[in-house]
XYZ file of C-alpha atoms in Angstrom:
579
model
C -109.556 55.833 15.515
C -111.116 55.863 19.138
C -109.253 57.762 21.887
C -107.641 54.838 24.526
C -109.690 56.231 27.171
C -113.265 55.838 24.785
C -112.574 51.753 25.096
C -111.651 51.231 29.071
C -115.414 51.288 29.435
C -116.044 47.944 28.074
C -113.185 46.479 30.603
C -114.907 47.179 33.343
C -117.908 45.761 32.410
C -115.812 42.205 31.349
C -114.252 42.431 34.378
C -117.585 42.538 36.390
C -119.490 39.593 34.457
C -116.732 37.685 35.427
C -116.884 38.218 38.492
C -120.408 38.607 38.777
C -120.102 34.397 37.121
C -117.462 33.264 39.617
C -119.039 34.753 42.485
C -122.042 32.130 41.173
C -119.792 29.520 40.386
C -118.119 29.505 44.235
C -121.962 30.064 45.879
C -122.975 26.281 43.835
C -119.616 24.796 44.764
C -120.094 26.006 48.577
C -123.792 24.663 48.353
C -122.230 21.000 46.989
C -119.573 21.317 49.389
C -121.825 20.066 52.088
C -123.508 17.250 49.837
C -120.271 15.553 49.141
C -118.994 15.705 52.349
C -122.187 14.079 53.992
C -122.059 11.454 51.109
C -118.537 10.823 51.703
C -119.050 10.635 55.628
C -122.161 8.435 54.892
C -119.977 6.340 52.662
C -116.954 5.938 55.497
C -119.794 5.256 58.001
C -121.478 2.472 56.043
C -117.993 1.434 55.037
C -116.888 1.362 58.914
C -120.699 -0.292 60.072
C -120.022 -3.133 57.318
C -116.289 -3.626 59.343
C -118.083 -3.836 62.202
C -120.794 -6.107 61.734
C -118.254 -8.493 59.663
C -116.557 -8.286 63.183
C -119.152 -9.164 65.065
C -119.701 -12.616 62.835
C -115.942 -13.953 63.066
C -115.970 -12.865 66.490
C -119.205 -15.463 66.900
C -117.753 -18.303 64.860
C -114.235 -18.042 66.489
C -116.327 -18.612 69.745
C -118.170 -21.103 68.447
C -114.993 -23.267 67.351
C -113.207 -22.750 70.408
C -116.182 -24.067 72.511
C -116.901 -26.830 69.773
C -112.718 -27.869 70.540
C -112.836 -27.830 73.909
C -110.648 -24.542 74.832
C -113.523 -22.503 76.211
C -116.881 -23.003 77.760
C -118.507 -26.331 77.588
C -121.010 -27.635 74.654
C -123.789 -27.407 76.584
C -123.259 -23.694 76.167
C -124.468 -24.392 72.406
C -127.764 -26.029 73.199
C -128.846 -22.371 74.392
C -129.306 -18.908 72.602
C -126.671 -16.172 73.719
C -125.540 -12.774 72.808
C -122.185 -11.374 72.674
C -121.133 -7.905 72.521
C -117.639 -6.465 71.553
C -116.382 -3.128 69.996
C -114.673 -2.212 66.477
C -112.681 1.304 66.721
C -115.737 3.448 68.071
C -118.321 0.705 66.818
C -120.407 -1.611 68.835
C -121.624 -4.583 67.476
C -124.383 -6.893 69.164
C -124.573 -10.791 68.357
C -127.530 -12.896 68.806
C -126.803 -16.839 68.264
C -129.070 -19.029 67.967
C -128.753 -23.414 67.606
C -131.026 -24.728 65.339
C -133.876 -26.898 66.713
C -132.094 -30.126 65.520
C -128.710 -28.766 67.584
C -130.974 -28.401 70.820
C -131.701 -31.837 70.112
C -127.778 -32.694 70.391
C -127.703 -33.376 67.231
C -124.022 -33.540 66.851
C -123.859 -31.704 63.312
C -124.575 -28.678 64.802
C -126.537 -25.699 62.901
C -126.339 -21.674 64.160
C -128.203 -18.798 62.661
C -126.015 -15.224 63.936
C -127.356 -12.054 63.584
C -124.534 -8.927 64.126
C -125.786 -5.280 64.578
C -123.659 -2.629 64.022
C -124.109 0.312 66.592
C -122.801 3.970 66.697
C -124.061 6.196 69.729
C -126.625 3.026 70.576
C -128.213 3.793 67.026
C -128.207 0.735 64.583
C -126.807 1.027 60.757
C -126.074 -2.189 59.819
C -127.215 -5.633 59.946
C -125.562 -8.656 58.856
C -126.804 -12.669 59.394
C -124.393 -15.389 58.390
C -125.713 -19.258 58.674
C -122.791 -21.695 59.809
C -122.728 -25.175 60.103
C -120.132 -27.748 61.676
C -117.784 -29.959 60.120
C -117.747 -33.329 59.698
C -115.363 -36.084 58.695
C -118.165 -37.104 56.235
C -116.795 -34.180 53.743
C -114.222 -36.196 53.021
C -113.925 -38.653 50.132
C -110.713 -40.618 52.194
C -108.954 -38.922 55.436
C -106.003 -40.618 56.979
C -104.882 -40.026 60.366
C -101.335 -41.046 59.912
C -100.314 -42.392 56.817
C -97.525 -44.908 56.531
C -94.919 -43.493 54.375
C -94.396 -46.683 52.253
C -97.674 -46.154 51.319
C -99.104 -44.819 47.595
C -101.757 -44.087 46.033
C -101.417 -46.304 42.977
C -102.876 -44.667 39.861
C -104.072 -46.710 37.278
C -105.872 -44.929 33.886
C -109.158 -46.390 35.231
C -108.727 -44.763 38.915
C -111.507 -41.447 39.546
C -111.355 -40.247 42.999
C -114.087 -37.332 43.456
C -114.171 -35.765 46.968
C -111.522 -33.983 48.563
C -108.481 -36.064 50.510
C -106.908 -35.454 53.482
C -103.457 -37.442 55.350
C -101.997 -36.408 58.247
C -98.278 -37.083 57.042
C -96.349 -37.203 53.625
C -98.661 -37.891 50.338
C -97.444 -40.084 48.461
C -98.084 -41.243 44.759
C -97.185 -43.582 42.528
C -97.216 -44.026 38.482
C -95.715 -46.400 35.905
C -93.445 -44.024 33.698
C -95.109 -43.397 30.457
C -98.005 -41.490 33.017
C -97.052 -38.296 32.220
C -97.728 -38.811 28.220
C -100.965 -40.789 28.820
C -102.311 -40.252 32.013
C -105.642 -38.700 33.032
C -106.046 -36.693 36.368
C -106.953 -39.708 39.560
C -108.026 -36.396 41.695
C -110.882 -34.630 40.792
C -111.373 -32.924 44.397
C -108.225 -31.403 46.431
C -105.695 -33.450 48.143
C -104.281 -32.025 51.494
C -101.409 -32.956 53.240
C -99.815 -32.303 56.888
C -96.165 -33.282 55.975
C -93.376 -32.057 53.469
C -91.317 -34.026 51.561
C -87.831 -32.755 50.717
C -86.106 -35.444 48.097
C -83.003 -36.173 49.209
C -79.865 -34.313 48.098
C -82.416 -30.991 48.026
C -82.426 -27.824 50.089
C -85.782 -28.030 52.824
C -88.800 -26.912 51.188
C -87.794 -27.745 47.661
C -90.955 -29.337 45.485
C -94.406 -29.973 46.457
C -94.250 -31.154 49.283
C -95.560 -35.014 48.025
C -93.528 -38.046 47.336
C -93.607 -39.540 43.888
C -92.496 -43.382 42.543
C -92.156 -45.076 39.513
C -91.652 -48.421 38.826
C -88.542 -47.680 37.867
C -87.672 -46.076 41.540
C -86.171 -43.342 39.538
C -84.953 -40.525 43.036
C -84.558 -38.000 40.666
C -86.693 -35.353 39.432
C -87.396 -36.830 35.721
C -90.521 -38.343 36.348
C -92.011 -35.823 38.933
C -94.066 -32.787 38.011
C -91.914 -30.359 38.693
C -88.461 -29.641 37.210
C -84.683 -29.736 38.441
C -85.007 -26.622 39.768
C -88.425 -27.514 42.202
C -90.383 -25.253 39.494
C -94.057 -26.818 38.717
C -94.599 -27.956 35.000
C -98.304 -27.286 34.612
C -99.009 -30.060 32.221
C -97.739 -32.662 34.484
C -99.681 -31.715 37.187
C -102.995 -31.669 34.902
C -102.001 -35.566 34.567
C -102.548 -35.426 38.323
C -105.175 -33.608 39.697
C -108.210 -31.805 37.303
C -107.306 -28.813 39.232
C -103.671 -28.656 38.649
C -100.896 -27.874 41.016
C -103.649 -25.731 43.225
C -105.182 -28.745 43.866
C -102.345 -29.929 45.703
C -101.243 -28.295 49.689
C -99.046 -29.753 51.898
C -97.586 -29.348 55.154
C -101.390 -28.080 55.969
C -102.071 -27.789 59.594
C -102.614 -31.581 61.146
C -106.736 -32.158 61.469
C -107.103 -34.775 64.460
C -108.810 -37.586 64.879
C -110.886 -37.551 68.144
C -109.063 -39.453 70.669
C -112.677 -40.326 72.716
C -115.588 -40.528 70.711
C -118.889 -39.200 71.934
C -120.603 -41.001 74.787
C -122.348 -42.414 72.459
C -123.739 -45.101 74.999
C -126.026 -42.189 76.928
C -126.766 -40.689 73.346
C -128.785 -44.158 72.674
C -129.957 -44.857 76.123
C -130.553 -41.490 78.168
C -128.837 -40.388 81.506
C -130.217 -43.564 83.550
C -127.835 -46.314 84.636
C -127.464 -48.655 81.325
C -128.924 -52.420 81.600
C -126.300 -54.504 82.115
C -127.849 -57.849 80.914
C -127.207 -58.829 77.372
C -129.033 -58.575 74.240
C -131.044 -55.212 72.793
C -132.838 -52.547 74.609
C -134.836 -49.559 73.840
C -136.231 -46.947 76.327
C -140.050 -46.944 76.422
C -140.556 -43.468 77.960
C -142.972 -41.657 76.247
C -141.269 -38.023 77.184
C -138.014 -39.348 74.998
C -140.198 -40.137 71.695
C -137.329 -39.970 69.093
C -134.613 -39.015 71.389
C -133.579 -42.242 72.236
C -131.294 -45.125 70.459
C -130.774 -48.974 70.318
C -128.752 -50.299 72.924
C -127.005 -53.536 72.296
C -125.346 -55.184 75.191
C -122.267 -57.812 74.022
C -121.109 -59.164 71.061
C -123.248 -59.581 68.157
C -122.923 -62.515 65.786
C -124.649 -61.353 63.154
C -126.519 -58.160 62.301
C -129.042 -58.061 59.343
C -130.477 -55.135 58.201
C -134.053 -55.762 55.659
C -137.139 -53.304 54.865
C -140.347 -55.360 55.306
C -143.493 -53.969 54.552
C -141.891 -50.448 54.018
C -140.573 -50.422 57.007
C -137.039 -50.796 58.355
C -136.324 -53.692 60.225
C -132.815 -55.668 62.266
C -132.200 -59.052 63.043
C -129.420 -59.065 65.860
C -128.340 -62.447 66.074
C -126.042 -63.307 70.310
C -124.751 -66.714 70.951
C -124.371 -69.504 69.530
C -125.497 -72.815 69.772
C -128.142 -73.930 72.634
C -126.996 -69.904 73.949
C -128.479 -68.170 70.764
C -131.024 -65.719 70.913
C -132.778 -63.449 68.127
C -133.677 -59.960 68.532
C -136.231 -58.355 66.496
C -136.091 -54.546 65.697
C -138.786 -53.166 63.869
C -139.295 -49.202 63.178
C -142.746 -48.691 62.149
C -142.409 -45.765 59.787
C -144.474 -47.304 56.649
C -146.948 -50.013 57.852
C -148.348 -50.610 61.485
C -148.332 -54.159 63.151
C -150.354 -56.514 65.180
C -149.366 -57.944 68.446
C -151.224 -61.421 68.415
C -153.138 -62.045 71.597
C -151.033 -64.389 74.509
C -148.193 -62.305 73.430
C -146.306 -59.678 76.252
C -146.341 -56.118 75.914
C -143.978 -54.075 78.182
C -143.996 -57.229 80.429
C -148.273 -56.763 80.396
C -150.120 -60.107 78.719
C -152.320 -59.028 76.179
C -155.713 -60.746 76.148
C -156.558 -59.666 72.607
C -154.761 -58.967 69.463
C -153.089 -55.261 69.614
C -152.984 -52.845 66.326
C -149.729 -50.696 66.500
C -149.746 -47.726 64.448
C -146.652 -45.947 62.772
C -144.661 -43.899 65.064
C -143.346 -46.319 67.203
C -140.523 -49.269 67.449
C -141.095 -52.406 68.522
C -138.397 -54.640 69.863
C -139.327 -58.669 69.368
C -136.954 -60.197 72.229
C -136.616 -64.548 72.160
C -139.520 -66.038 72.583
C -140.324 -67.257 76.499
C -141.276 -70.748 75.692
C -144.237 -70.340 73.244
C -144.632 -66.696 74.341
C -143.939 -63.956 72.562
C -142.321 -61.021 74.215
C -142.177 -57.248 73.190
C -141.127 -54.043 73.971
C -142.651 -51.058 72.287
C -141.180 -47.423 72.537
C -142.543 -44.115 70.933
C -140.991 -42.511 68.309
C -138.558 -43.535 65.638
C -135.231 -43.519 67.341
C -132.840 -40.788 67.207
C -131.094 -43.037 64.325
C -128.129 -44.284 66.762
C -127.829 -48.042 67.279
C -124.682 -48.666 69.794
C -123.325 -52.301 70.403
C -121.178 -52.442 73.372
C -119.053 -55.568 71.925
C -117.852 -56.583 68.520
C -120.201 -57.071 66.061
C -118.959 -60.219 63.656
C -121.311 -60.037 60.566
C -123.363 -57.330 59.240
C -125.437 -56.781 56.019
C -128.256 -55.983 54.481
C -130.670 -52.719 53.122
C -130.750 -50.040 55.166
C -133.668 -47.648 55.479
C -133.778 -44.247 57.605
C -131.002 -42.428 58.314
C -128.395 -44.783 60.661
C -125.642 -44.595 62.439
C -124.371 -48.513 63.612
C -121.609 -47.786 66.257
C -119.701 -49.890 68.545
C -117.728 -49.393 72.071
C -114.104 -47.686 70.312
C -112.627 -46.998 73.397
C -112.489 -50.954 73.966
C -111.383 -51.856 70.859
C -114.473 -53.538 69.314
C -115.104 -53.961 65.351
C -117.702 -54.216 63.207
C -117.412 -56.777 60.763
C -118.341 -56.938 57.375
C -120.398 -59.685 56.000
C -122.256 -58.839 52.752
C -123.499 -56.555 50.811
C -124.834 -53.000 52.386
C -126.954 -51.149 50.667
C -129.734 -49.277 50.228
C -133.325 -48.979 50.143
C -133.460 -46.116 48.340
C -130.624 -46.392 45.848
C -130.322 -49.503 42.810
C -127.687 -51.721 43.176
C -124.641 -50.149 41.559
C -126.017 -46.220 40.894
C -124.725 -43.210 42.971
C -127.162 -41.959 45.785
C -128.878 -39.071 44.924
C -130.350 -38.124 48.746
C -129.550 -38.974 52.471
C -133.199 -40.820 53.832
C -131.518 -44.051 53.864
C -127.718 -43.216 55.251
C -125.558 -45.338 56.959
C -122.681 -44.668 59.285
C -120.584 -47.383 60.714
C -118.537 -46.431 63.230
C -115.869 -48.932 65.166
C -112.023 -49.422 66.338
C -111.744 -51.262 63.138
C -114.370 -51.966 60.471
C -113.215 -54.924 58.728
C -114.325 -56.912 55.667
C -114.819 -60.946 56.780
C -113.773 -63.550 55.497
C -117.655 -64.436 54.637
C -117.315 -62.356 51.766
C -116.934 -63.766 48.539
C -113.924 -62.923 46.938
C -114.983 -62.275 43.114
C -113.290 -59.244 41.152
C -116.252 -59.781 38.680
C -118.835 -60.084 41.211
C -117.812 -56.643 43.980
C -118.841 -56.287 47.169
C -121.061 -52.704 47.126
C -121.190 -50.692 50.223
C -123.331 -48.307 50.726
C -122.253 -46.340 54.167
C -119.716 -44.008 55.472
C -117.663 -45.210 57.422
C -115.032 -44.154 60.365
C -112.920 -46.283 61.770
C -110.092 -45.787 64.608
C -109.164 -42.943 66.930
C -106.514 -41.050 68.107
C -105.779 -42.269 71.263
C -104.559 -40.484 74.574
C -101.043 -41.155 73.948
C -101.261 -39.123 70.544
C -101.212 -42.168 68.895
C -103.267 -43.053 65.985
C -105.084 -46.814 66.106
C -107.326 -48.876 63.899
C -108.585 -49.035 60.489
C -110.674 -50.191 57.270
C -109.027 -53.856 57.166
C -109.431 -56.764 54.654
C -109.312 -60.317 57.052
C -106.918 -63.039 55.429
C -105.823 -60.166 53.235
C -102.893 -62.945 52.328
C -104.923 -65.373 51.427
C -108.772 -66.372 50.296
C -108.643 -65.008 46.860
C -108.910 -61.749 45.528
C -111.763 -59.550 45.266
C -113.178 -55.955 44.612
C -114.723 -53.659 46.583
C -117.179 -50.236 46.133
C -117.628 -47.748 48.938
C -120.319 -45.279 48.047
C -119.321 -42.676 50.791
C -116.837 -41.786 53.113
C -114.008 -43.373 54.409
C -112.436 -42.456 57.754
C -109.257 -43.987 58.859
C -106.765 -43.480 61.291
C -104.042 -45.728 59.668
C -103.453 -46.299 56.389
C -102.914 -50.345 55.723
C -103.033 -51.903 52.026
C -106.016 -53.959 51.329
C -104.321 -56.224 49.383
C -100.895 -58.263 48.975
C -98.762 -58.453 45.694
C -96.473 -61.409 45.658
C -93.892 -61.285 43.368
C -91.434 -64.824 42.813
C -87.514 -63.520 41.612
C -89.002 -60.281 39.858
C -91.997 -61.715 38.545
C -95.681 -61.105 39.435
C -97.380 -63.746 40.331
C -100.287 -62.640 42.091
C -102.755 -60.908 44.758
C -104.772 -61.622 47.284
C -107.119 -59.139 49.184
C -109.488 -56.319 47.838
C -109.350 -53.704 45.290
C -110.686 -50.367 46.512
C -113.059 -47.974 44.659
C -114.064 -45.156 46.737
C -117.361 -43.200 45.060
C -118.249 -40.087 46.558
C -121.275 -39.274 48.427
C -121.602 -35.226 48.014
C -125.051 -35.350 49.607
C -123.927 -37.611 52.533
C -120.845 -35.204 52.834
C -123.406 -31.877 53.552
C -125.478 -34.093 55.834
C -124.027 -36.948 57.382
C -125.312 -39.670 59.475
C -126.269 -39.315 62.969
C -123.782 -38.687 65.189
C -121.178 -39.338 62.971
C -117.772 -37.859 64.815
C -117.304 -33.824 63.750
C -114.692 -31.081 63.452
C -114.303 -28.582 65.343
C -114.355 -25.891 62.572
C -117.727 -23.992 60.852
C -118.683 -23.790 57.647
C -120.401 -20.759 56.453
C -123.772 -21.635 54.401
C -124.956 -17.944 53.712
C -123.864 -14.350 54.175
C -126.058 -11.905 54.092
C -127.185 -8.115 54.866
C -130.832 -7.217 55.812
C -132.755 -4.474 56.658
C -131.397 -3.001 59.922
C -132.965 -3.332 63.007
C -131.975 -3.258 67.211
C -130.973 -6.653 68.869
C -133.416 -7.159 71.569
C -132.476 -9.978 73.640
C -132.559 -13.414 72.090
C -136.387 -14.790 71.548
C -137.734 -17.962 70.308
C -139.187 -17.005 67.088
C -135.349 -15.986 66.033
C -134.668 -19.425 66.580
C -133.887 -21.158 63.174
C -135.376 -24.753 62.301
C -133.433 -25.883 59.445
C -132.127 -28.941 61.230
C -129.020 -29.093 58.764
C -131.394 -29.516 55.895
C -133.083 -25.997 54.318
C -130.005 -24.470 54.696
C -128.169 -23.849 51.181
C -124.991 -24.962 50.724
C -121.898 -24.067 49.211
């Protein structure tokens, strides 16, 4: 056996290896030390950079909507780059905004490309662009702007409403009472609502929020979708809406109804003094080539839309009798034309036949005995035809992208008289683009009594439509309307679009003789969504004041010089993607 002291040796030497391998061990850890704690301070800083930037974007679009509702600035401030600056805990961030070319145009749908640059110590790390675009009433399948409460929505098993719904006030539905074993979901989009309905007997806030009917009038809670208790039962809801309860919000903030629409008088004619004399006019300018609008002074009795030779053409009928006069309005975006010779040009005689090219319009105004008179602009139009009275029949194919508007402010209507439809769309199919849109726009747009009333035989509209206002007393006026809705037969309806309306008034009257149906007279509804018409709607159809965001995206970083031209996007509400 070894002596104690023989082995202490051996000790010492364990002793120093580990040391000797710890000492190691704490040099690598102190040499990572500093890696980790630059990655993590690169990883806060990116972290606090992306805060920033974000900041910088909803500072931009909160701007944007105030100026777009009238709190702040004016809207000419949107017609022009700008930059904004602001600060995020020891961030700077820079904005650049910039309309689209279509927006500088005044085109009402307006387009804005923002760039945000995230600064620390003047030295850019991050750079975010976002792609917004404005709101329109077109989104919607069917907005209300107050909505009688003895009004439903009737289902029926054949009923298939698309496109989201909006009603300022209480939604109500209605069902027969076997709906909830054999019914199919109505709503395929979302259904908003600004009201709350508590059923009587119930504490506030109990339910949904919507009002519900059965033939029966049960009050109750047996035929609703949710239980005694207000508690949702999901299956009775998926007989409601293909999204289930989600798909239904209520008391949802208001969304207004403009209470003055547009001047949409100088968007058609220009800043001059308007001609007061009646019938059509057109600027000729050559500096406002596709700027400018139709101008229709009066009341129209008749208004027929028609593509001739490719190219889109209206017959606006005024007075009647020894007093009528025709009005020819030809765009020449196909074909050209020929002005025969002894005909007036711009109020010159022309000596010799006269070959118009495309790229112009040509207004044919009544004859002057045997002459023929026209007036010939540059340019397309900007799309906006305004009629400063009520126009009492209109129909037709449409071509190019329309907007047929009259003076709302004095209570003038647009009237119904036939089919509308399209020259780019068959008779009874879904539209697939938005070259040949219509938007009618009036205090009420009503269907005439011209109209043949002929469930198997339905009226097919092709437009989207907005009709009635909010008025400056807060008041909400005008609507889609059915004349003689009590009489005349009944008939059927389709609406390939959008429809706008500040009240909401039943197209058609059930008459019942001691508890038996006997009857109706009116129109049945069918409202088919648009969904291309809803991301690009017709000129100078009314807007929201709110943004939607079309892309989000990070790219390489850079410094924000001062706005420049080439930043400016031209997407003109078209390249953009949507979402």
């Amino acid at each position: 056996m070894r002596p104690r002291h023989a082995r202490r040796g051996s000790i010492v030497l364990l002793s120093i290896f580990f040391l000797v391998t710890l000492f190691f061990l704490a040099t690598a850890l102190l040499q990572l030390m500093p890696v980790e704690l630059n990655a993590a301070r690169w990883a806060r800083m990116n972290q606090e950079a992306s805060y920033a930037a974000d900041a910088g974007i909803t500072e931009a679009i909160t701007w944007l909507e105030e100026v777009l509702a009238g709190n702040q600035g004016r809207l000419s401030d949107l017609l022009e780059d700008s930059r904004k600056e602001g600060s995020f805990g020891g961030w700077k961030w820079v904005v650049n905004i910039y309309p689209d070319q279509q927006t500088k145009l005044h085109n009402p749908v307006r387009v804005f490309r923002i760039t945000s640059v995230a600064k620390l110590n003047d030295q850019p790390y991050r750079r975010i662009v976002a792609e917004v675009r404005q709101n329109s009433f077109a989104q919607y399948l069917s907005f209300i702007g107050f909505s009688n409460t003895k009004a439903y929505w009737m289902f029926n098993r054949n009923l298939k409403l698309e496109g989201p719904i909006h009603v300022n006030g209480i939604a109500s539905f209605g069902y027969d009472d076997k709906w909830f074993q054999t019914g199919i979901p109505p709503f395929e989009g979302t259904y908003t609502a600004s009201g709350f309905y508590t059923p009587p007997g119930k504490p506030e806030g109990f339910g949904d929020g919507a009002r519900y009917f059965t033939k029966e009038g049960n009050p109750n809670t047996s035929n609703t979708p949710y239980n005694e208790d207000g508690v949702p039962i999901p299956e009775r809801y998926d007989r409601i809406f293909t999204r289930g309860r989600e798909a239904l919000k209520t008391g949802v903030r208001e969304r207004e109804m403009p209470s003055v629409s547009r001047d949409l008088a100088k968007e058609a004619w220009g800043e001059t003094p308007l001609p007061m004399d009646q019938g059509v006019h057109i600027d000729t300018s050559s500096s406002q080539a596709n700027k400018k609008g139709i101008l229709i002074q009066g009341d129209v009795e008749s208004m027929q839309l028609s593509v001739v030779q490719g190219n889109s053409v209206m017959t606006v009928v005024q007075g009647s009798g020894d007093a009528k006069k025709e009005t020819r309005v030809t765009i020449l975006s196909e074909n050209g034309m020929t002005l025969p010779a002894g005909s007036e040009e711009n109020g010159v005689p022309l000596a010799r036949d006269k070959i118009l090219g495309t790229g112009n319009t040509v207004v044919q105004k009544p004859d002057v005995g045997d002459k023929k008179v026209f007036v010939v602009a540059p340019g397309l139009t900007n799309g906006l035809v305004y009629c400063t009275g009520t126009i009492h029949g209109l129909q037709g194919q449409n071509k190019g992208r329309r907007t047929i508007a009259v003076d709302v402010e004095n209570n003038k209507d647009i009237v119904i008289s036939g089919n509308l439809t399209r020259q780019d769309t068959p008779i009874g199919e879904k539209p697939a683009g938005t070259d040949d849109l219509l938007g009618l726009l009036g205090m009420n747009v009503r269907i005439g009594t011209a109209v043949e009333r002929d469930r198997n035989n339905p009226l097919h509209l092709y437009c989207t439509v907005f009709a009635g206002r909010k008025n400056p007393n807060g008041e909400y006026e005008g609507s889609f309307l059915i004349d003689s809705r009590d009489s005349l037969g009944f008939g059927k309806f389709i609406l390939y679009g959008s429809l706008v309306r500040a009240q909401d008034i039943n197209w058609q009257t059930v008459w019942v003789d001691n508890g038996l149906y006997v009857g109706s007279t009116g129109f049945a509804g069918a409202l088919k969504y648009d969904s291309a018409a809803a991301a690009n709607p017709p000129p100078f159809f009314p807007t929201i004041p709110s943004l939607q965001i079309l892309s989000w995206r990070e790219e390489p970083c850079r410094d924000e010089s001062l706005p420049t031209a080439s930043e400016s996007p031209d997407v003109g509400g078209k390249a953009l993607p949507t979402t």
